[in-house]
Coordinates of C-alpha atoms and ligand atoms in Angstrom, one line a residue:
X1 CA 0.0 0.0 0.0
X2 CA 1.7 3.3 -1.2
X3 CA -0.5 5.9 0.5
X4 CA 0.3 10.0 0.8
X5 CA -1.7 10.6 3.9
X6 CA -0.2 7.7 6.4
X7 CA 0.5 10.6 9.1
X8 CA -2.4 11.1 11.4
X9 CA -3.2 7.3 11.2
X10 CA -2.2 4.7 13.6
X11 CA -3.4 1.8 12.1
X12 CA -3.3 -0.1 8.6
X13 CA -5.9 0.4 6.3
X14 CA -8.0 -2.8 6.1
X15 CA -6.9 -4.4 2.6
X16 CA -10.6 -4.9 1.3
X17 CA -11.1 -1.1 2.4
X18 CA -7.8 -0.1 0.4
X19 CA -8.8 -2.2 -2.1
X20 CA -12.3 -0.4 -2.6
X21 CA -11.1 3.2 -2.2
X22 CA -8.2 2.8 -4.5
X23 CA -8.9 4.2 -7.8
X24 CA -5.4 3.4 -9.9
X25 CA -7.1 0.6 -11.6
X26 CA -9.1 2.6 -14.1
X27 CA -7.4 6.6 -13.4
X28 CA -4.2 5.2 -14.8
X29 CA -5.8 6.0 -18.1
X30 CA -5.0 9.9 -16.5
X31 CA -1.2 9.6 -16.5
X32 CA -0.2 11.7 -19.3
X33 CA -2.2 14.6 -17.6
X34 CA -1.1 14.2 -14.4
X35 CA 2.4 14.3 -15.8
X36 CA 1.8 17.6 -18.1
X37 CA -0.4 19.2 -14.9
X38 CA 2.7 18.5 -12.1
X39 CA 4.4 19.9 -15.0
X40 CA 2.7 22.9 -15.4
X41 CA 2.3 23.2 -11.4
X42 CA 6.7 23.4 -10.6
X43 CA 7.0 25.5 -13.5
X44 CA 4.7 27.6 -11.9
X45 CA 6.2 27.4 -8.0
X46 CA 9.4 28.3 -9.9
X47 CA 8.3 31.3 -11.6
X48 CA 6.8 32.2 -8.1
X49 CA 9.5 32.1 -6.2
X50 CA 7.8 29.0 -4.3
X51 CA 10.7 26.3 -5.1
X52 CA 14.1 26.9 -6.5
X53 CA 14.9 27.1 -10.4
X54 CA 17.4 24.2 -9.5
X55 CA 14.3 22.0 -7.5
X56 CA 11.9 22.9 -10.3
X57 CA 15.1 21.3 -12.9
X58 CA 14.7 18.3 -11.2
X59 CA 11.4 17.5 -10.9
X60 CA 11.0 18.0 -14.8
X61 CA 13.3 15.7 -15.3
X62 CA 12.1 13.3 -12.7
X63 CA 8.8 13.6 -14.2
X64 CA 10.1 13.1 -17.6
X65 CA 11.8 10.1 -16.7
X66 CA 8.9 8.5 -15.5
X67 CA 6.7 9.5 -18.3
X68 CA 9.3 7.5 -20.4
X69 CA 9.9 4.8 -18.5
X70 CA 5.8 3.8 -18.4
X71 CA 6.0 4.7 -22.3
X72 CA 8.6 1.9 -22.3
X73 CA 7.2 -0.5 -20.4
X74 CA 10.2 0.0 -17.8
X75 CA 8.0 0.8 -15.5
X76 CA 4.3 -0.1 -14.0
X77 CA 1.5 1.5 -12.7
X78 CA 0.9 -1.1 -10.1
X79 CA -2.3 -1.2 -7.7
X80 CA 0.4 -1.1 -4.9
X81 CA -0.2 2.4 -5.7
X82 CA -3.9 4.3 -4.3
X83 CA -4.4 6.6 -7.3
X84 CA -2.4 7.9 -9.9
X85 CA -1.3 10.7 -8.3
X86 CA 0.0 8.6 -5.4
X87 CA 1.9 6.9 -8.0
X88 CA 3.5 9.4 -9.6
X89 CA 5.0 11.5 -6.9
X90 CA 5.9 8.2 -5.2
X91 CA 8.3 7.5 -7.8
X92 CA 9.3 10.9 -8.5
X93 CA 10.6 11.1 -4.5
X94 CA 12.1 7.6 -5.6
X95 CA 13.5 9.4 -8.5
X96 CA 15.4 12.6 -7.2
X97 CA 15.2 12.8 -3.1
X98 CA 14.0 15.7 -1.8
X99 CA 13.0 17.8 -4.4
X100 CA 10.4 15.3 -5.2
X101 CA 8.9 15.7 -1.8
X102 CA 8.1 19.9 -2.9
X103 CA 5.9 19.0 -6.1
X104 CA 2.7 18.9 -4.3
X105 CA 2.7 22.4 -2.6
X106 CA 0.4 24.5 -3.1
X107 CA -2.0 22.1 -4.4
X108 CA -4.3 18.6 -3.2
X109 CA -5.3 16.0 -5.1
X110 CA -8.8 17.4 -5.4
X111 CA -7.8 20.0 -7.8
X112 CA -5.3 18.2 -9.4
X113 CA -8.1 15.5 -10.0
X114 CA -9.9 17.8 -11.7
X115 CA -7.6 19.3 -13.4
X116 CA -6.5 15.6 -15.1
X117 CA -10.0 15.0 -16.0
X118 CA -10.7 18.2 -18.0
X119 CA -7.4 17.7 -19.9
X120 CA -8.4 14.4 -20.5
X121 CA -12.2 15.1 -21.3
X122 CA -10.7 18.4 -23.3
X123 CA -8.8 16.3 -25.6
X124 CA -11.8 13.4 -26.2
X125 CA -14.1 16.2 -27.4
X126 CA -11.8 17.4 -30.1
X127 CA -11.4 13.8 -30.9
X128 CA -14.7 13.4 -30.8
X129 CA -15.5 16.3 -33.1
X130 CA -12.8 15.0 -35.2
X131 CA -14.5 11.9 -35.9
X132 CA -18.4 13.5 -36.2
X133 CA -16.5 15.5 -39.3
X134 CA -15.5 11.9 -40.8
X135 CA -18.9 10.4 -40.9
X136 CA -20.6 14.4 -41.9
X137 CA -17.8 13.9 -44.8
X138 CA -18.6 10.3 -45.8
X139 CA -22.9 11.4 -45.2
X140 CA -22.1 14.0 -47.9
X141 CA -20.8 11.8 -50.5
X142 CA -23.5 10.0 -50.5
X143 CA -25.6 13.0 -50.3
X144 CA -23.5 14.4 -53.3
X145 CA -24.2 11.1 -55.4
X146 CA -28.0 10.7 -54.7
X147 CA -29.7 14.0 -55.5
X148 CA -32.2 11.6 -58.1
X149 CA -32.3 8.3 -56.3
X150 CA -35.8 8.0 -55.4
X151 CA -37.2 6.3 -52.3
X152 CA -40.0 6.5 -50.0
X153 CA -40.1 8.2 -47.1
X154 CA -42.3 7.3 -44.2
X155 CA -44.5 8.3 -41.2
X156 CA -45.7 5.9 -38.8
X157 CA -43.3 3.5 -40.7
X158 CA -46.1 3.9 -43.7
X159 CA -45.5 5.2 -46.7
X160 CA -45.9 8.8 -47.2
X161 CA -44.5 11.1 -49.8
X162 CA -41.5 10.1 -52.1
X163 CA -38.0 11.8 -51.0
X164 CA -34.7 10.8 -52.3
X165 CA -32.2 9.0 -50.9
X166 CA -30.1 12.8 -50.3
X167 CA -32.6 14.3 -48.7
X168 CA -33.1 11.7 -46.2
X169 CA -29.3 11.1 -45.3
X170 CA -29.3 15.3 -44.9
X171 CA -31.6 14.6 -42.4
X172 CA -29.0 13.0 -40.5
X173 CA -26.4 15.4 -42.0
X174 CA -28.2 18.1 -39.8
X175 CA -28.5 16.0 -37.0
X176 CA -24.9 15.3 -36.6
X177 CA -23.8 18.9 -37.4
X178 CA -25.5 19.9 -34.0
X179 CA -23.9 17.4 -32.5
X180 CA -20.8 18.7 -33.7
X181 CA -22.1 22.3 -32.6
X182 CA -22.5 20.6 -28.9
X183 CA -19.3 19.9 -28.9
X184 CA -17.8 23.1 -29.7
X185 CA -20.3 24.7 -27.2
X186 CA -19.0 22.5 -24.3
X187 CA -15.4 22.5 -25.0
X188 CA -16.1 26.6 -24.8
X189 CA -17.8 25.9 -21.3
X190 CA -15.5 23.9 -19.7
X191 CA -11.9 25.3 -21.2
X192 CA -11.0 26.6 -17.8
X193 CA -8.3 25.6 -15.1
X194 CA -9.1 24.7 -11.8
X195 CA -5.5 24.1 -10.9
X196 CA -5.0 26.2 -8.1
X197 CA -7.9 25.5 -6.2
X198 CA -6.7 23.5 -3.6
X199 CA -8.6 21.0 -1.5
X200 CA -11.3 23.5 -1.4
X201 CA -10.5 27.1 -0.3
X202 CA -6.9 28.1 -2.6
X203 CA -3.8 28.3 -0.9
X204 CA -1.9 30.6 0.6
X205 CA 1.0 30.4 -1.5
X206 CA 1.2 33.4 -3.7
X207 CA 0.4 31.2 -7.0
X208 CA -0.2 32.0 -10.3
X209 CA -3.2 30.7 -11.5
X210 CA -3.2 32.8 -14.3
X211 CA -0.1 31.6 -15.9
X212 CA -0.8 27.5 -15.5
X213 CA -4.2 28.2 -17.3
X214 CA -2.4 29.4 -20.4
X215 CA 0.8 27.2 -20.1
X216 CA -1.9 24.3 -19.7
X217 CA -3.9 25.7 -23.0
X218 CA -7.3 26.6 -20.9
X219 CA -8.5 30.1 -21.3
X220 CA -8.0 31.2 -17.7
X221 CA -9.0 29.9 -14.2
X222 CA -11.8 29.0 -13.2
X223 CA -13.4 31.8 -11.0
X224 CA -14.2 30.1 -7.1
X225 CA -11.9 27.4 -5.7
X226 CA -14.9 25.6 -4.3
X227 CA -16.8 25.3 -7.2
X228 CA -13.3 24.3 -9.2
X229 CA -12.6 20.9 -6.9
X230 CA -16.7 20.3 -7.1
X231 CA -17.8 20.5 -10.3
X232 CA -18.5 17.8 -13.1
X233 CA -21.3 19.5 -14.9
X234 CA -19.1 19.8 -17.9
X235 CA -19.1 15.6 -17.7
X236 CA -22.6 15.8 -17.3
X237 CA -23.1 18.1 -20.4
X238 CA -20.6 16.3 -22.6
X239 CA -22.0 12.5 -21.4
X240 CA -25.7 14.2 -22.6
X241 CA -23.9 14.9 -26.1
X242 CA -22.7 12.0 -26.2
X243 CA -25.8 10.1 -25.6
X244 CA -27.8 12.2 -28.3
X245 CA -24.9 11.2 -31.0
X246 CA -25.9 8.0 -30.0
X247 CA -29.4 8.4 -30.0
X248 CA -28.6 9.7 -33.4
X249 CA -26.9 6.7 -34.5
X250 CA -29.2 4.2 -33.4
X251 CA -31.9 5.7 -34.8
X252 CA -30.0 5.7 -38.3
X253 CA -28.9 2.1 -37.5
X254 CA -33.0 1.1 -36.8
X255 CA -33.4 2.4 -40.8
X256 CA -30.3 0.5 -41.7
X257 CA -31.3 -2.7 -40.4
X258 CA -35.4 -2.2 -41.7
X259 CA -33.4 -1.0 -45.0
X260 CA -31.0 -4.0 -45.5
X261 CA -33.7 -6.5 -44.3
X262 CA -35.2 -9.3 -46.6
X263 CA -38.4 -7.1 -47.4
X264 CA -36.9 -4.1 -48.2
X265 CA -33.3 -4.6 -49.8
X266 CA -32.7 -0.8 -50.1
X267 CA -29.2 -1.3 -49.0
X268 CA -26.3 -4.2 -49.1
X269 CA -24.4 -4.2 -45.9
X270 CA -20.7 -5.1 -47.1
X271 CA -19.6 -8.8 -46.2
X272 CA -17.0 -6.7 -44.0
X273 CA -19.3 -5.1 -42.1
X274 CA -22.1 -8.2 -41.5
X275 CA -21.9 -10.9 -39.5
X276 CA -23.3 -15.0 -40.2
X277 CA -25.6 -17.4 -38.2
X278 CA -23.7 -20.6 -36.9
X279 CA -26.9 -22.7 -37.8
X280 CA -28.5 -21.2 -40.9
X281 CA -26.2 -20.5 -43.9
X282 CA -28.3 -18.3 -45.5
X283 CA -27.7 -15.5 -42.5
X284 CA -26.0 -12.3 -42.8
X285 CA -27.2 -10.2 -40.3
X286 CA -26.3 -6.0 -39.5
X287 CA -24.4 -7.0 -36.3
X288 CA -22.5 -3.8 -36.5
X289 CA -26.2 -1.2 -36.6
X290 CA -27.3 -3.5 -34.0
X291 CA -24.9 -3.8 -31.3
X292 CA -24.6 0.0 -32.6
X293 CA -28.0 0.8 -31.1
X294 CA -27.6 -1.2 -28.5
X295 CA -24.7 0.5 -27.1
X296 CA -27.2 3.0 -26.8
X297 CA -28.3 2.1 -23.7
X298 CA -25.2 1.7 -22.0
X299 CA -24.3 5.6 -22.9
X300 CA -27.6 6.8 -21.4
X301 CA -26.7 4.8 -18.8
X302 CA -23.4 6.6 -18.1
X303 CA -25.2 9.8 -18.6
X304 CA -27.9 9.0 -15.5
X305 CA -25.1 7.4 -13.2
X306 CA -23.3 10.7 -13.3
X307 CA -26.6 12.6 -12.9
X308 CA -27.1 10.4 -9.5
X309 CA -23.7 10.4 -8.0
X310 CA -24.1 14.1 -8.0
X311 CA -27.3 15.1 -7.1
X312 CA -27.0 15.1 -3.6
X313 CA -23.0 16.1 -3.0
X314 CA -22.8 18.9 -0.7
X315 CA -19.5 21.7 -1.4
X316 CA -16.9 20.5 -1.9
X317 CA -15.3 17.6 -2.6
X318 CA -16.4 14.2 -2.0
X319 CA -15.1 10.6 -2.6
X320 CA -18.7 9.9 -4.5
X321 CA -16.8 12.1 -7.3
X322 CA -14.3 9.4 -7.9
X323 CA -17.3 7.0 -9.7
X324 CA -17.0 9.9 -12.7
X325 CA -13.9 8.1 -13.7
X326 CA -15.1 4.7 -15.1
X327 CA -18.7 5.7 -16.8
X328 CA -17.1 8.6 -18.7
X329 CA -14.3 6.6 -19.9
X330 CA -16.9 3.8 -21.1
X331 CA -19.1 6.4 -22.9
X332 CA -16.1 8.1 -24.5
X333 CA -15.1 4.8 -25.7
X334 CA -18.1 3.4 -26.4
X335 CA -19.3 6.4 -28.5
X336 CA -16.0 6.2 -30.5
X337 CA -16.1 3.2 -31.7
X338 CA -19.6 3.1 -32.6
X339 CA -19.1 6.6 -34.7
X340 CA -15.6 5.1 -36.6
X341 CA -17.1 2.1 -36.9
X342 CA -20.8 3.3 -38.2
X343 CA -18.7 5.6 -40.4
X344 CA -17.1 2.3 -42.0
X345 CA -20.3 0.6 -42.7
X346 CA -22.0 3.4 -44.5
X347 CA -18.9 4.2 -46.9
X348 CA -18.8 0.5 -47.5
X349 CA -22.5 0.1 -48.0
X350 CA -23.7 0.0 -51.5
X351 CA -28.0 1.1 -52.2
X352 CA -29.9 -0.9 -54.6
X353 CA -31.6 1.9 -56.4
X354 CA -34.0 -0.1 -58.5
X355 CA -35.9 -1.2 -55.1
X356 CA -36.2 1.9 -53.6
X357 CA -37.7 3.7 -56.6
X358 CA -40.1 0.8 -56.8
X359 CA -41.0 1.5 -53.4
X360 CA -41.5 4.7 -53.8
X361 CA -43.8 4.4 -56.8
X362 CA -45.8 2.1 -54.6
X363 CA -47.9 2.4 -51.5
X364 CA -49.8 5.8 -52.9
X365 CA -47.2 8.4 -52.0
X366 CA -48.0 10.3 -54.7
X367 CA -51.6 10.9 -53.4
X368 CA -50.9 13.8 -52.1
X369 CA -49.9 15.5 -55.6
X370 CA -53.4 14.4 -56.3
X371 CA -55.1 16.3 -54.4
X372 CA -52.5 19.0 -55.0
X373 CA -53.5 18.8 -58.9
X374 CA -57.1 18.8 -58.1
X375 CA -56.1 22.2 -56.0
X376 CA -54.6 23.3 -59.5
X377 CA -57.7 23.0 -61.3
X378 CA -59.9 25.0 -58.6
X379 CA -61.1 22.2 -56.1
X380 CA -60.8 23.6 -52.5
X381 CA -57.8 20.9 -50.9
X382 CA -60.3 19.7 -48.2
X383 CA -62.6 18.2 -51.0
X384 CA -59.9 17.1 -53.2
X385 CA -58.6 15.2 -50.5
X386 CA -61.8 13.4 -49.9
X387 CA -62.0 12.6 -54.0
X388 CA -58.4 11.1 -54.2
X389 CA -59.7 9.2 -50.8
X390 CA -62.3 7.8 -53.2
X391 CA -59.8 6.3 -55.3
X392 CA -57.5 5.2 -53.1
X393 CA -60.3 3.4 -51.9
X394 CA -60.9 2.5 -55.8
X395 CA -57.3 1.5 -56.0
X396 CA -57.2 -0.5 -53.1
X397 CA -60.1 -3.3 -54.1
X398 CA -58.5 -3.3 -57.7
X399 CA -55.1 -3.6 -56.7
X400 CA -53.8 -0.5 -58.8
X401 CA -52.1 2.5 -58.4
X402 CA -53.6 5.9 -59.0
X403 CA -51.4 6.2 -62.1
X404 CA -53.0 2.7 -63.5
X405 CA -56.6 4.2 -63.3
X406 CA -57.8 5.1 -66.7
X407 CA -59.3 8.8 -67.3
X408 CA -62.5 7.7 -67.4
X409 CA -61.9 5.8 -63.9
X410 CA -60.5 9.0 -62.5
X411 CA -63.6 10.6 -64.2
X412 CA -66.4 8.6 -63.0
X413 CA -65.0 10.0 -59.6
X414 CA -64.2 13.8 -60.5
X415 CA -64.6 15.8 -63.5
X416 CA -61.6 17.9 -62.8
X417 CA -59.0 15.0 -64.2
X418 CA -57.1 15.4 -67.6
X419 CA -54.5 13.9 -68.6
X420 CA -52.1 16.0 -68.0
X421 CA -52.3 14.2 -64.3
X422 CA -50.0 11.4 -65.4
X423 CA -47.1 13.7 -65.5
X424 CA -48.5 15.7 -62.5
X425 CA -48.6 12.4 -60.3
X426 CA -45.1 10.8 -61.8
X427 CA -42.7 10.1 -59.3
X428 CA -40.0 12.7 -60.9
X429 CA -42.6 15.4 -60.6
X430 CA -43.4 14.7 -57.6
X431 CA -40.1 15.2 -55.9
X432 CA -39.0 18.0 -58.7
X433 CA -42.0 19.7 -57.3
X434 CA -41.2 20.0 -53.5
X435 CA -39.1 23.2 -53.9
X436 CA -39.7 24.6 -50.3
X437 CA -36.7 25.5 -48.2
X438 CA -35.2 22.3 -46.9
X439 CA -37.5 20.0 -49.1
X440 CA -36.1 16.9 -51.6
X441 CA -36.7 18.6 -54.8
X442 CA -32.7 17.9 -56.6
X443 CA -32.5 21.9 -57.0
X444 CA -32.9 22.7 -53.4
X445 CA -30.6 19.6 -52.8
X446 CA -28.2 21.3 -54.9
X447 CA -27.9 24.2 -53.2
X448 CA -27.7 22.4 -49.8
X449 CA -25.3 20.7 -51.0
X450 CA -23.3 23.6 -52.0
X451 CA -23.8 25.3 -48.4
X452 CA -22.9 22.2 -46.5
X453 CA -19.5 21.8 -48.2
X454 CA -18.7 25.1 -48.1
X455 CA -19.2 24.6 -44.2
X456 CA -17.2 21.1 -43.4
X457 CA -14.3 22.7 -45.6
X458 CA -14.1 25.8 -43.4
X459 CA -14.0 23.6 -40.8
X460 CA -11.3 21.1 -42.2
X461 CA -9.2 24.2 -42.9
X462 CA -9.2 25.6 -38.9
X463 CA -8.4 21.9 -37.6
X464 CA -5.8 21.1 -35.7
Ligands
LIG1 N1 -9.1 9.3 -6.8 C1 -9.7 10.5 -6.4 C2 -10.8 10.9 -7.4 O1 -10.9 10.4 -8.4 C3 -8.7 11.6 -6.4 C4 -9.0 12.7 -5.4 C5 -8.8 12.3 -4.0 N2 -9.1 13.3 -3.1 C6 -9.4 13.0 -1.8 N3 -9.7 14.0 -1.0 N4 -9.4 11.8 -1.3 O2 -11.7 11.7 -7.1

């Protein structure tokens, strides 16, 4: 048992009790940030006259050696150690003696804690944002390529109105681009450094707050010491954002799986990216969408466990805080995976064309335009509606579309047909036609198109 806090104690911590407090097991993962923070912290002590130029020397180095040496594999972070903290400044008084013994002035665990957790959280986001700008890129190829690829689009999983295959994937185009807006807006939130802080109430060593923030790459400080060592609302915003890309996602991977099923076949799932049955040969089934939305669950998950670990906490710290660690890591892992991965299966999916603009010439989802032509010939909409309800009706018991009626069918139920509805009611018009701002129609897709590049290369071009 390596422990920093053996003075005031005149027993042995039980080894079960050591066992559950100790946290090294999973804040390991934390090691680069503790070493860049401690880092940031002598530099600091240094500049303020706290420790010597010469101490401050040797704990860089000491530090530095150790940040190699678990690189290397030389040396491992053990669970003889509590935390990672514990570990590293064990080693580093290992390391260089008395010197090592000064790192930690001026500062306690709790805001160096939290201080390794935003650098660490800091750095997923942009990862994160990183990979939502993959799978925006790879959604607007295929947006790019399917301006005219017709296929239905549904409410209450019914037919509805024809779309095309673009318009539908913008719809998740938009979707992820306010997830990537979330992002940005909670990396600007939570870019501030509560080094500095101490256990609860600063120090009274004359630090420099101001100069670790910017050394460290936040914007400043974060503005009361308390709130610094006790807040994980940035977690709690970030593990929301997270839970809506996957929200997002499974909801795209429910279509995928309806899309690539045996009814359907609107999409082929690459053998790559599909999985078989160990009993029937035929199988091959969209593990990756599935276990995709499934993850889902586990995310949201995350999101309420943090919720509940802090809803009661009174100011300021509290061991309850140290459960952040494991179901943030799993949701930024989790949600990782499942966006590279998801990314991978659509740029590898191919779309049968053919099917989908059968379907769409199916089911009556040109009814609408019916009515809509009726409209055009001077029948209010409300009793146009109620004729082409007629003939759906019609259609129905004859199994035909409305396009297969004759005139004189369409006739014996409304004078106001001619044949220029054929053309009206054809499933090219139909989608040419739906010109409204943010609607299917290939000329508004066009210009969408035109605005959405124009906005993920402005973003490629300010990326790290
Ligand atoms: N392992 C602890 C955590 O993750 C580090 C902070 C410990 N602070 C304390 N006062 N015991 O929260």
């Amino acid at each position: 048992m390596a422990q920093l806090w053996g003075g005031r104690f005149t027993k042995e911590t039980d080894q079960q009790v050591y066992d559950f407090n100790a946290s090294v097991s999973f804040d390991k993962r934390l090691f680069p940030e503790d070493i860049e923070g401690s880092k940031a912290h002598v530099e600091m002590l240094a500049k303020c006259g706290i420790i010597s130029p010469e101490e401050k020397d040797s704990i860089i180095r000491g530090l530095d050696g150790i940040f190699t040496d678990v690189n290397d594999g030389k040396l491992e972070i053990t669970s003889e150690y509590e935390d990672i903290h514990s570990f590293v400044e064990a080693n580093l008084i290992d390391r260089i003696g008395e010197a090592g013994k000064k790192m930690h002035t001026g500062r306690s665990r709790n805001d160096q804690v939290a201080l390794d957790m935003r650098l660490y959280t800091r750095k997923n986001i942009l990862c994160m944002k990183d990979e939502i700008v993959t799978l925006l890129t790879e959604l607007l190829r295929v947006i790019e390529d399917n301006t005219m690829t017709f296929m239905p689009g549904f409410t209450h999983l019914q037919k509805a109105q024809p779309v095309t295959l673009a318009h539908h994937f913008a719809a998740y185009f938009e979707m992820f681009r306010r997830d990537y807006g979330r992002l940005c807006d909670i990396y600007e939130r939570m870019n501030y450094c509560p080094l500095g802080a101490g256990a609860l109430a600063g120090t009274t060593y004359p630090l420099d707050r101001d100069f670790v923030a910017k050394k460290l790459g936040f914007y400043g400080p974060t503005a009361n010491s308390m709130d610094s060592v006790s807040d994980r609302d940035y977690l709690i915003e970030y593990l929301s954002a997270l839970s809506v890309i996957m929200m997002h996602l499974s909801r795209f991977c429910e279509e995928i799986i309806i899309w690539n099923s045996n009814e359907y076949r609107f999409v082929n799932i690459d053998d790559a990216f599909a999985t078989g049955s160990s009993i029937m040969p035929q199988k091959k089934n969209p593990d990756i969408a599935e276990l995709t939305r499934g993850k889902c669950g586990r995310v949201y998950g995350s999101l309420m466990s943090l919720l509940t670990t802090m809803k009661g906490l009174p100011l300021a710290y509290n061991k309850d805080m140290q459960e952040d660690k494991e179901v943030s890591f799993d949701a930024m892992d989790t949600v990782s995976n499942c966006v590279i991965l998801f990314t991978k299966m659509i740029s590898t999916m191919t779309f049968n064309n053919e099917n989908m603009k059968k379907s769409a010439a199916k089911g009556f989802t040109n009814a609408t335009d019916a009515a809509d032509y009726l409209v055009s010939k001077g029948v209010p909409f409300r009793d146009a509606h109620g004729i082409i309800g007629q003939i759906v009706i019609y259609c129905d018991t004859n199994s035909k579309s409305i396009e297969d009626c004759s005139l004189d069918e369409l006739r014996s139920v409304s004078g106001y047909f001619d044949k220029d509805i054929y053309d009206f009611i054809s499933l090219e018009r139909c989608v040419e036609k739906r010109l409204t701002k943010g609607g299917p129609a290939p000329a508004v897709m066009d210009e969408y198109i035109r605005d959405s590049r124009k906005w993920l290369d402005s973003l490629k071009k300010v990326r790290r």
